[in-house]
């Protein structure tokens, strides 16, 4: 097993989460949700601690983390950009918006900019189909986004 | 309770919320306070009105005025003109032309008479975070009636007689499902609400949970009473934070009022509800996968039987129903099975909520009686196609459904008709497409979704869908052959026949239905190397209009593969064999001389 590199305080926090769910392996997904809230992502070290606390194999934890798209094993940017590729957004031109973000940020889907400011991902339907195509930056929703708007959206965060 | 002479209902569904409805609400509140009206007029956040295209929406009661696309800056005018002077702010009405009609009748074409509100009865009318408003609208009466007047079997009989079928897609008779679980003997049973709404472009369940969470809670308790379960679990997507919050608030309120917990209505019946979160896996909408996910495992489906009704969560009998199905239950108990059965078609009773989206004028949430035609939904309620374009297809049933064409416009919508037409009801997403949408690309889009979401357990789905996707990709790039079209069909049939769960069994539907309904378009892609919608880049050519070209050489200098040649100040030319269709030349040209054909 790899040496755990997490700071002791974080490990304790993680153990407390597991404890709050009675170290019940049936609560694995809830534990991972909480863990991702704290760490922003679920690196191998976090998964090891969770596995040990819930008394299940690391493979089982990894199996769950890799199965669900909500869980990420790589850190996101400070301003995660998500482009909705649900059907309603797709038929209203979401792909062109995505292409523009790729080009402007010069990264691919699933990557972060070298300065860690932005990351790019796709999601399937936030349910705001009336505003299609929809882009989310963090929690903020941008509706009816055209490729021409992309630069403006990025600039809003460029100096934050 | 304080009495108010007027109410301002501000929609706070996800779409309106994203358009700053909260700022609108705050601005209205501030304006009211500024004019000392806060004790006369109340601002209420409600769930979705359904008219998402025109959000944020504000509705004024008692006169039923509907204001659309309201901005925080409009608050002052609404308060001063409407509330103080009694003058309707005309510029905020849906459209000028219907303003007069609307003011007198309280209707716009979107809220056409064709619509009926059963599952959505409270959405947009009550404050979802206030249990008293739900109770004032007959809330928890059905539960009280069941617990104090009926035996569990009597309730099951009412649901059976009403003809209610599962609204999650399958259309299994709800009463029958409840009866199966009720008959199984077990020390512990569970009632589960499937709120893992995964179809892209569908937001019915989310709107119900955000707009009327108590109706789901009440129905789950009724289900618990019928089946003998005292524990309810809601499996909800983590991507729906607002719905999660509203459900939590509603559960706490119901507990505080003794409507959840021990000895409800002094009947000796105990029932409580907990939430379980999904983590973004479409396949978890399938019952067995959902149950595995709730147990903290990978959401992989398993073979049925045994059905969850007999052997489900933690091995105990579990009754899984969808959100919209639950939302129908309290009304059926209150108004009776015969009333419900009088609405709809012979085999599909009641109403269905659809999320209308895509290239349509009125994007939004609608509810129509079963048996309404697609034409009424798309052209009357939906207001027709955006930009006056030609209607091409409507996709129902999400990634498991199919595309219907203008031939199907007069088909009455119900479970069986849609399946006969090569699609399915699904959970209720309805995406409208126009002449600019390439049907091969649409099929590819759905396959891309299925490839991402296949859990990987069985080979036909894991490998077969990937191959389907590759063939479709090849076709959209202009490299397809007629043989590929035969392969597409054969492979689709095999995947359908040999997959274990609903996801694999239905994943080739978008391919098969587009092959059936848009065969000529496939042939055009393959034989003529043409995409009539102009959306397949691989089949397009960049050319330079010799007359418009000034010979500035900007394109030639920018071309990454040196495909452009020409003399300075003379017309340029793109060598199609070298061109990689990156589009850089088009961007660089200041004279609009580069065209896409």
JSON list of N, CA and C in Angstrom, two decimals, chain B residues 132-187:
[
{"chain": "B", "resi": 132, "resn": "UNK", "atom": "N", "xyz": [-47.93, 24.13, 5.20]},
{"chain": "B", "resi": 132, "resn": "UNK", "atom": "CA", "xyz": [-49.32, 24.59, 5.41]},
{"chain": "B", "resi": 132, "resn": "UNK", "atom": "C", "xyz": [-50.00, 24.90, 4.08]},
{"chain": "B", "resi": 133, "resn": "UNK", "atom": "N", "xyz": [-49.23, 25.39, 3.13]},
{"chain": "B", "resi": 133, "resn": "UNK", "atom": "CA", "xyz": [-49.84, 25.67, 1.82]},
{"chain": "B", "resi": 133, "resn": "UNK", "atom": "C", "xyz": [-50.24, 24.38, 1.13]},
{"chain": "B", "resi": 134, "resn": "UNK", "atom": "N", "xyz": [-49.41, 23.35, 1.30]},
{"chain": "B", "resi": 134, "resn": "UNK", "atom": "CA", "xyz": [-49.76, 22.06, 0.71]},
{"chain": "B", "resi": 134, "resn": "UNK", "atom": "C", "xyz": [-51.02, 21.51, 1.38]},
{"chain": "B", "resi": 135, "resn": "UNK", "atom": "N", "xyz": [-51.07, 21.62, 2.70]},
{"chain": "B", "resi": 135, "resn": "UNK", "atom": "CA", "xyz": [-52.25, 21.12, 3.43]},
{"chain": "B", "resi": 135, "resn": "UNK", "atom": "C", "xyz": [-53.50, 21.89, 3.01]},
{"chain": "B", "resi": 136, "resn": "UNK", "atom": "N", "xyz": [-53.35, 23.20, 2.81]},
{"chain": "B", "resi": 136, "resn": "UNK", "atom": "CA", "xyz": [-54.50, 24.01, 2.38]},
{"chain": "B", "resi": 136, "resn": "UNK", "atom": "C", "xyz": [-55.01, 23.59, 1.01]},
{"chain": "B", "resi": 137, "resn": "UNK", "atom": "N", "xyz": [-54.15, 22.98, 0.21]},
{"chain": "B", "resi": 137, "resn": "UNK", "atom": "CA", "xyz": [-54.57, 22.48, -1.10]},
{"chain": "B", "resi": 137, "resn": "UNK", "atom": "C", "xyz": [-54.85, 20.97, -1.01]},
{"chain": "B", "resi": 138, "resn": "UNK", "atom": "N", "xyz": [-55.56, 20.55, -0.03]},
{"chain": "B", "resi": 138, "resn": "UNK", "atom": "CA", "xyz": [-55.96, 19.16, 0.19]},
{"chain": "B", "resi": 138, "resn": "UNK", "atom": "C", "xyz": [-54.80, 18.22, 0.50]},
{"chain": "B", "resi": 139, "resn": "UNK", "atom": "N", "xyz": [-53.66, 18.78, 0.86]},
{"chain": "B", "resi": 139, "resn": "UNK", "atom": "CA", "xyz": [-52.50, 17.94, 1.12]},
{"chain": "B", "resi": 139, "resn": "UNK", "atom": "C", "xyz": [-52.70, 17.05, 2.34]},
{"chain": "B", "resi": 140, "resn": "UNK", "atom": "N", "xyz": [-52.17, 15.87, 2.28]},
{"chain": "B", "resi": 140, "resn": "UNK", "atom": "CA", "xyz": [-52.21, 14.84, 3.34]},
{"chain": "B", "resi": 140, "resn": "UNK", "atom": "C", "xyz": [-53.63, 14.37, 3.68]},
{"chain": "B", "resi": 141, "resn": "UNK", "atom": "N", "xyz": [-54.62, 14.84, 2.91]},
{"chain": "B", "resi": 141, "resn": "UNK", "atom": "CA", "xyz": [-55.98, 14.33, 3.12]},
{"chain": "B", "resi": 141, "resn": "UNK", "atom": "C", "xyz": [-56.07, 12.88, 2.66]},
{"chain": "B", "resi": 142, "resn": "UNK", "atom": "N", "xyz": [-55.40, 12.60, 1.53]},
{"chain": "B", "resi": 142, "resn": "UNK", "atom": "CA", "xyz": [-55.45, 11.25, 0.97]},
{"chain": "B", "resi": 142, "resn": "UNK", "atom": "C", "xyz": [-54.82, 10.26, 1.95]},
{"chain": "B", "resi": 143, "resn": "UNK", "atom": "N", "xyz": [-53.71, 10.67, 2.55]},
{"chain": "B", "resi": 143, "resn": "UNK", "atom": "CA", "xyz": [-53.05, 9.78, 3.51]},
{"chain": "B", "resi": 143, "resn": "UNK", "atom": "C", "xyz": [-53.97, 9.51, 4.70]},
{"chain": "B", "resi": 144, "resn": "UNK", "atom": "N", "xyz": [-54.60, 10.57, 5.17]},
{"chain": "B", "resi": 144, "resn": "UNK", "atom": "CA", "xyz": [-55.51, 10.45, 6.31]},
{"chain": "B", "resi": 144, "resn": "UNK", "atom": "C", "xyz": [-56.65, 9.50, 5.96]},
{"chain": "B", "resi": 145, "resn": "UNK", "atom": "N", "xyz": [-57.21, 9.69, 4.78]},
{"chain": "B", "resi": 145, "resn": "UNK", "atom": "CA", "xyz": [-58.31, 8.85, 4.32]},
{"chain": "B", "resi": 145, "resn": "UNK", "atom": "C", "xyz": [-57.89, 7.37, 4.28]},
{"chain": "B", "resi": 146, "resn": "UNK", "atom": "N", "xyz": [-56.72, 7.12, 3.69]},
{"chain": "B", "resi": 146, "resn": "UNK", "atom": "CA", "xyz": [-56.23, 5.75, 3.57]},
{"chain": "B", "resi": 146, "resn": "UNK", "atom": "C", "xyz": [-56.06, 5.11, 4.95]},
{"chain": "B", "resi": 147, "resn": "UNK", "atom": "N", "xyz": [-55.41, 5.86, 5.85]},
{"chain": "B", "resi": 147, "resn": "UNK", "atom": "CA", "xyz": [-55.08, 5.28, 7.14]},
{"chain": "B", "resi": 147, "resn": "UNK", "atom": "C", "xyz": [-56.31, 5.09, 8.02]},
{"chain": "B", "resi": 148, "resn": "UNK", "atom": "N", "xyz": [-57.30, 5.96, 7.87]},
{"chain": "B", "resi": 148, "resn": "UNK", "atom": "CA", "xyz": [-58.43, 5.89, 8.80]},
{"chain": "B", "resi": 148, "resn": "UNK", "atom": "C", "xyz": [-59.66, 5.22, 8.21]},
{"chain": "B", "resi": 149, "resn": "UNK", "atom": "N", "xyz": [-59.78, 5.19, 6.86]},
{"chain": "B", "resi": 149, "resn": "UNK", "atom": "CA", "xyz": [-61.02, 4.65, 6.29]},
{"chain": "B", "resi": 149, "resn": "UNK", "atom": "C", "xyz": [-60.84, 3.36, 5.50]},
{"chain": "B", "resi": 150, "resn": "UNK", "atom": "N", "xyz": [-59.64, 3.18, 4.93]},
{"chain": "B", "resi": 150, "resn": "UNK", "atom": "CA", "xyz": [-59.46, 2.05, 4.03]},
{"chain": "B", "resi": 150, "resn": "UNK", "atom": "C", "xyz": [-58.49, 1.01, 4.58]},
{"chain": "B", "resi": 151, "resn": "UNK", "atom": "N", "xyz": [-58.68, -0.24, 4.16]},
{"chain": "B", "resi": 151, "resn": "UNK", "atom": "CA", "xyz": [-57.65, -1.25, 4.42]},
{"chain": "B", "resi": 151, "resn": "UNK", "atom": "C", "xyz": [-56.61, -1.12, 3.31]},
{"chain": "B", "resi": 152, "resn": "UNK", "atom": "N", "xyz": [-55.39, -1.66, 3.55]},
{"chain": "B", "resi": 152, "resn": "UNK", "atom": "CA", "xyz": [-54.38, -1.58, 2.48]},
{"chain": "B", "resi": 152, "resn": "UNK", "atom": "C", "xyz": [-54.90, -2.14, 1.16]},
{"chain": "B", "resi": 153, "resn": "UNK", "atom": "N", "xyz": [-55.61, -3.26, 1.22]},
{"chain": "B", "resi": 153, "resn": "UNK", "atom": "CA", "xyz": [-56.09, -3.87, -0.02]},
{"chain": "B", "resi": 153, "resn": "UNK", "atom": "C", "xyz": [-57.09, -2.95, -0.74]},
{"chain": "B", "resi": 154, "resn": "UNK", "atom": "N", "xyz": [-57.90, -2.24, 0.04]},
{"chain": "B", "resi": 154, "resn": "UNK", "atom": "CA", "xyz": [-58.85, -1.31, -0.58]},
{"chain": "B", "resi": 154, "resn": "UNK", "atom": "C", "xyz": [-58.12, -0.20, -1.35]},
{"chain": "B", "resi": 155, "resn": "UNK", "atom": "N", "xyz": [-57.03, 0.29, -0.75]},
{"chain": "B", "resi": 155, "resn": "UNK", "atom": "CA", "xyz": [-56.27, 1.34, -1.43]},
{"chain": "B", "resi": 155, "resn": "UNK", "atom": "C", "xyz": [-55.65, 0.79, -2.71]},
{"chain": "B", "resi": 156, "resn": "UNK", "atom": "N", "xyz": [-55.08, -0.42, -2.61]},
{"chain": "B", "resi": 156, "resn": "UNK", "atom": "CA", "xyz": [-54.49, -1.04, -3.80]},
{"chain": "B", "resi": 156, "resn": "UNK", "atom": "C", "xyz": [-55.54, -1.19, -4.89]},
{"chain": "B", "resi": 157, "resn": "UNK", "atom": "N", "xyz": [-56.76, -1.57, -4.49]},
{"chain": "B", "resi": 157, "resn": "UNK", "atom": "CA", "xyz": [-57.83, -1.74, -5.47]},
{"chain": "B", "resi": 157, "resn": "UNK", "atom": "C", "xyz": [-58.17, -0.41, -6.16]},
{"chain": "B", "resi": 158, "resn": "UNK", "atom": "N", "xyz": [-58.15, 0.67, -5.38]},
{"chain": "B", "resi": 158, "resn": "UNK", "atom": "CA", "xyz": [-58.43, 1.99, -5.99]},
{"chain": "B", "resi": 158, "resn": "UNK", "atom": "C", "xyz": [-57.37, 2.30, -7.04]},
{"chain": "B", "resi": 159, "resn": "UNK", "atom": "N", "xyz": [-56.09, 2.09, -6.66]},
{"chain": "B", "resi": 159, "resn": "UNK", "atom": "CA", "xyz": [-55.01, 2.40, -7.60]},
{"chain": "B", "resi": 159, "resn": "UNK", "atom": "C", "xyz": [-55.11, 1.49, -8.84]},
{"chain": "B", "resi": 160, "resn": "UNK", "atom": "N", "xyz": [-55.47, 0.22, -8.60]},
{"chain": "B", "resi": 160, "resn": "UNK", "atom": "CA", "xyz": [-55.61, -0.69, -9.74]},
{"chain": "B", "resi": 160, "resn": "UNK", "atom": "C", "xyz": [-56.73, -0.24, -10.67]},
{"chain": "B", "resi": 161, "resn": "UNK", "atom": "N", "xyz": [-57.86, 0.12, -10.07]},
{"chain": "B", "resi": 161, "resn": "UNK", "atom": "CA", "xyz": [-59.00, 0.53, -10.88]},
{"chain": "B", "resi": 161, "resn": "UNK", "atom": "C", "xyz": [-58.74, 1.83, -11.64]},
{"chain": "B", "resi": 162, "resn": "UNK", "atom": "N", "xyz": [-57.89, 2.69, -11.05]},
{"chain": "B", "resi": 162, "resn": "UNK", "atom": "CA", "xyz": [-57.62, 3.97, -11.72]},
{"chain": "B", "resi": 162, "resn": "UNK", "atom": "C", "xyz": [-56.86, 3.77, -13.02]},
{"chain": "B", "resi": 163, "resn": "UNK", "atom": "N", "xyz": [-56.16, 2.63, -13.15]},
{"chain": "B", "resi": 163, "resn": "UNK", "atom": "CA", "xyz": [-55.41, 2.36, -14.37]},
{"chain": "B", "resi": 163, "resn": "UNK", "atom": "C", "xyz": [-54.07, 3.07, -14.42]},
{"chain": "B", "resi": 164, "resn": "UNK", "atom": "N", "xyz": [-53.60, 3.60, -13.27]},
{"chain": "B", "resi": 164, "resn": "UNK", "atom": "CA", "xyz": [-52.31, 4.30, -13.24]},
{"chain": "B", "resi": 164, "resn": "UNK", "atom": "C", "xyz": [-51.18, 3.34, -13.62]},
{"chain": "B", "resi": 165, "resn": "UNK", "atom": "N", "xyz": [-50.33, 3.80, -14.54]},
{"chain": "B", "resi": 165, "resn": "UNK", "atom": "CA", "xyz": [-49.16, 3.01, -14.93]},
{"chain": "B", "resi": 165, "resn": "UNK", "atom": "C", "xyz": [-47.90, 3.78, -14.62]},
{"chain": "B", "resi": 166, "resn": "UNK", "atom": "N", "xyz": [-46.80, 3.07, -14.41]},
{"chain": "B", "resi": 166, "resn": "UNK", "atom": "CA", "xyz": [-45.53, 3.69, -14.02]},
{"chain": "B", "resi": 166, "resn": "UNK", "atom": "C", "xyz": [-45.11, 4.76, -15.02]},
{"chain": "B", "resi": 167, "resn": "UNK", "atom": "N", "xyz": [-44.82, 5.95, -14.49]},
{"chain": "B", "resi": 167, "resn": "UNK", "atom": "CA", "xyz": [-44.48, 7.08, -15.35]},
{"chain": "B", "resi": 167, "resn": "UNK", "atom": "C", "xyz": [-42.98, 7.17, -15.66]},
{"chain": "B", "resi": 168, "resn": "UNK", "atom": "N", "xyz": [-42.22, 6.22, -15.15]},
{"chain": "B", "resi": 168, "resn": "UNK", "atom": "CA", "xyz": [-40.77, 6.30, -15.35]},
{"chain": "B", "resi": 168, "resn": "UNK", "atom": "C", "xyz": [-40.35, 5.80, -16.72]},
{"chain": "B", "resi": 169, "resn": "UNK", "atom": "N", "xyz": [-41.23, 5.18, -17.44]},
{"chain": "B", "resi": 169, "resn": "UNK", "atom": "CA", "xyz": [-40.86, 4.71, -18.77]},
{"chain": "B", "resi": 169, "resn": "UNK", "atom": "C", "xyz": [-41.46, 3.38, -19.12]},
{"chain": "B", "resi": 170, "resn": "UNK", "atom": "N", "xyz": [-41.40, 2.45, -18.20]},
{"chain": "B", "resi": 170, "resn": "UNK", "atom": "CA", "xyz": [-41.85, 1.09, -18.49]},
{"chain": "B", "resi": 170, "resn": "UNK", "atom": "C", "xyz": [-43.35, 0.97, -18.64]},
{"chain": "B", "resi": 171, "resn": "UNK", "atom": "N", "xyz": [-44.09, 1.73, -17.84]},
{"chain": "B", "resi": 171, "resn": "UNK", "atom": "CA", "xyz": [-45.54, 1.69, -17.94]},
{"chain": "B", "resi": 171, "resn": "UNK", "atom": "C", "xyz": [-46.17, 0.49, -17.27]},
{"chain": "B", "resi": 172, "resn": "UNK", "atom": "N", "xyz": [-45.48, -0.07, -16.26]},
{"chain": "B", "resi": 172, "resn": "UNK", "atom": "CA", "xyz": [-46.05, -1.21, -15.54]},
{"chain": "B", "resi": 172, "resn": "UNK", "atom": "C", "xyz": [-47.20, -0.72, -14.65]},
{"chain": "B", "resi": 173, "resn": "UNK", "atom": "N", "xyz": [-48.32, -1.49, -14.61]},
{"chain": "B", "resi": 173, "resn": "UNK", "atom": "CA", "xyz": [-49.46, -1.05, -13.78]},
{"chain": "B", "resi": 173, "resn": "UNK", "atom": "C", "xyz": [-49.06, -0.89, -12.31]},
{"chain": "B", "resi": 174, "resn": "UNK", "atom": "N", "xyz": [-49.25, 0.31, -11.78]},
{"chain": "B", "resi": 174, "resn": "UNK", "atom": "CA", "xyz": [-48.77, 0.63, -10.43]},
{"chain": "B", "resi": 174, "resn": "UNK", "atom": "C", "xyz": [-49.47, -0.21, -9.36]},
{"chain": "B", "resi": 175, "resn": "UNK", "atom": "N", "xyz": [-50.79, -0.33, -9.46]},
{"chain": "B", "resi": 175, "resn": "UNK", "atom": "CA", "xyz": [-51.54, -1.07, -8.43]},
{"chain": "B", "resi": 175, "resn": "UNK", "atom": "C", "xyz": [-51.07, -2.51, -8.32]},
{"chain": "B", "resi": 176, "resn": "UNK", "atom": "N", "xyz": [-50.81, -3.09, -9.47]},
{"chain": "B", "resi": 176, "resn": "UNK", "atom": "CA", "xyz": [-50.35, -4.48, -9.50]},
{"chain": "B", "resi": 176, "resn": "UNK", "atom": "C", "xyz": [-49.00, -4.63, -8.82]},
{"chain": "B", "resi": 177, "resn": "UNK", "atom": "N", "xyz": [-48.13, -3.67, -9.09]},
{"chain": "B", "resi": 177, "resn": "UNK", "atom": "CA", "xyz": [-46.80, -3.68, -8.49]},
{"chain": "B", "resi": 177, "resn": "UNK", "atom": "C", "xyz": [-46.91, -3.61, -6.97]},
{"chain": "B", "resi": 178, "resn": "UNK", "atom": "N", "xyz": [-47.80, -2.75, -6.49]},
{"chain": "B", "resi": 178, "resn": "UNK", "atom": "CA", "xyz": [-47.97, -2.61, -5.04]},
{"chain": "B", "resi": 178, "resn": "UNK", "atom": "C", "xyz": [-48.51, -3.91, -4.45]},
{"chain": "B", "resi": 179, "resn": "UNK", "atom": "N", "xyz": [-49.42, -4.52, -5.17]},
{"chain": "B", "resi": 179, "resn": "UNK", "atom": "CA", "xyz": [-50.05, -5.74, -4.66]},
{"chain": "B", "resi": 179, "resn": "UNK", "atom": "C", "xyz": [-49.02, -6.85, -4.50]},
{"chain": "B", "resi": 180, "resn": "UNK", "atom": "N", "xyz": [-48.10, -6.94, -5.48]},
{"chain": "B", "resi": 180, "resn": "UNK", "atom": "CA", "xyz": [-47.08, -8.00, -5.43]},
{"chain": "B", "resi": 180, "resn": "UNK", "atom": "C", "xyz": [-46.26, -7.86, -4.14]},
{"chain": "B", "resi": 181, "resn": "UNK", "atom": "N", "xyz": [-45.80, -6.62, -3.87]},
{"chain": "B", "resi": 181, "resn": "UNK", "atom": "CA", "xyz": [-45.01, -6.42, -2.65]},
{"chain": "B", "resi": 181, "resn": "UNK", "atom": "C", "xyz": [-45.86, -6.66, -1.41]},
{"chain": "B", "resi": 182, "resn": "UNK", "atom": "N", "xyz": [-47.10, -6.23, -1.46]},
{"chain": "B", "resi": 182, "resn": "UNK", "atom": "CA", "xyz": [-47.97, -6.40, -0.28]},
{"chain": "B", "resi": 182, "resn": "UNK", "atom": "C", "xyz": [-48.12, -7.88, 0.07]},
{"chain": "B", "resi": 183, "resn": "UNK", "atom": "N", "xyz": [-48.13, -8.73, -0.94]},
{"chain": "B", "resi": 183, "resn": "UNK", "atom": "CA", "xyz": [-48.37, -10.15, -0.69]},
{"chain": "B", "resi": 183, "resn": "UNK", "atom": "C", "xyz": [-47.16, -10.91, -0.17]},
{"chain": "B", "resi": 184, "resn": "UNK", "atom": "N", "xyz": [-45.95, -10.33, -0.42]},
{"chain": "B", "resi": 184, "resn": "UNK", "atom": "CA", "xyz": [-44.74, -11.01, 0.05]},
{"chain": "B", "resi": 184, "resn": "UNK", "atom": "C", "xyz": [-44.65, -10.87, 1.56]},
{"chain": "B", "resi": 185, "resn": "UNK", "atom": "N", "xyz": [-44.33, -11.95, 2.25]},
{"chain": "B", "resi": 185, "resn": "UNK", "atom": "CA", "xyz": [-44.18, -11.88, 3.71]},
{"chain": "B", "resi": 185, "resn": "UNK", "atom": "C", "xyz": [-42.72, -11.60, 4.05]},
{"chain": "B", "resi": 186, "resn": "UNK", "atom": "N", "xyz": [-42.50, -10.57, 4.87]},
{"chain": "B", "resi": 186, "resn": "UNK", "atom": "CA", "xyz": [-41.14, -10.24, 5.25]},
{"chain": "B", "resi": 186, "resn": "UNK", "atom": "C", "xyz": [-41.17, -9.37, 6.49]},
{"chain": "B", "resi": 187, "resn": "UNK", "atom": "N", "xyz": [-40.11, -9.47, 7.31]},
{"chain": "B", "resi": 187, "resn": "UNK", "atom": "CA", "xyz": [-40.08, -8.65, 8.53]},
{"chain": "B", "resi": 187, "resn": "UNK", "atom": "C", "xyz": [-39.80, -7.19, 8.19]}
]
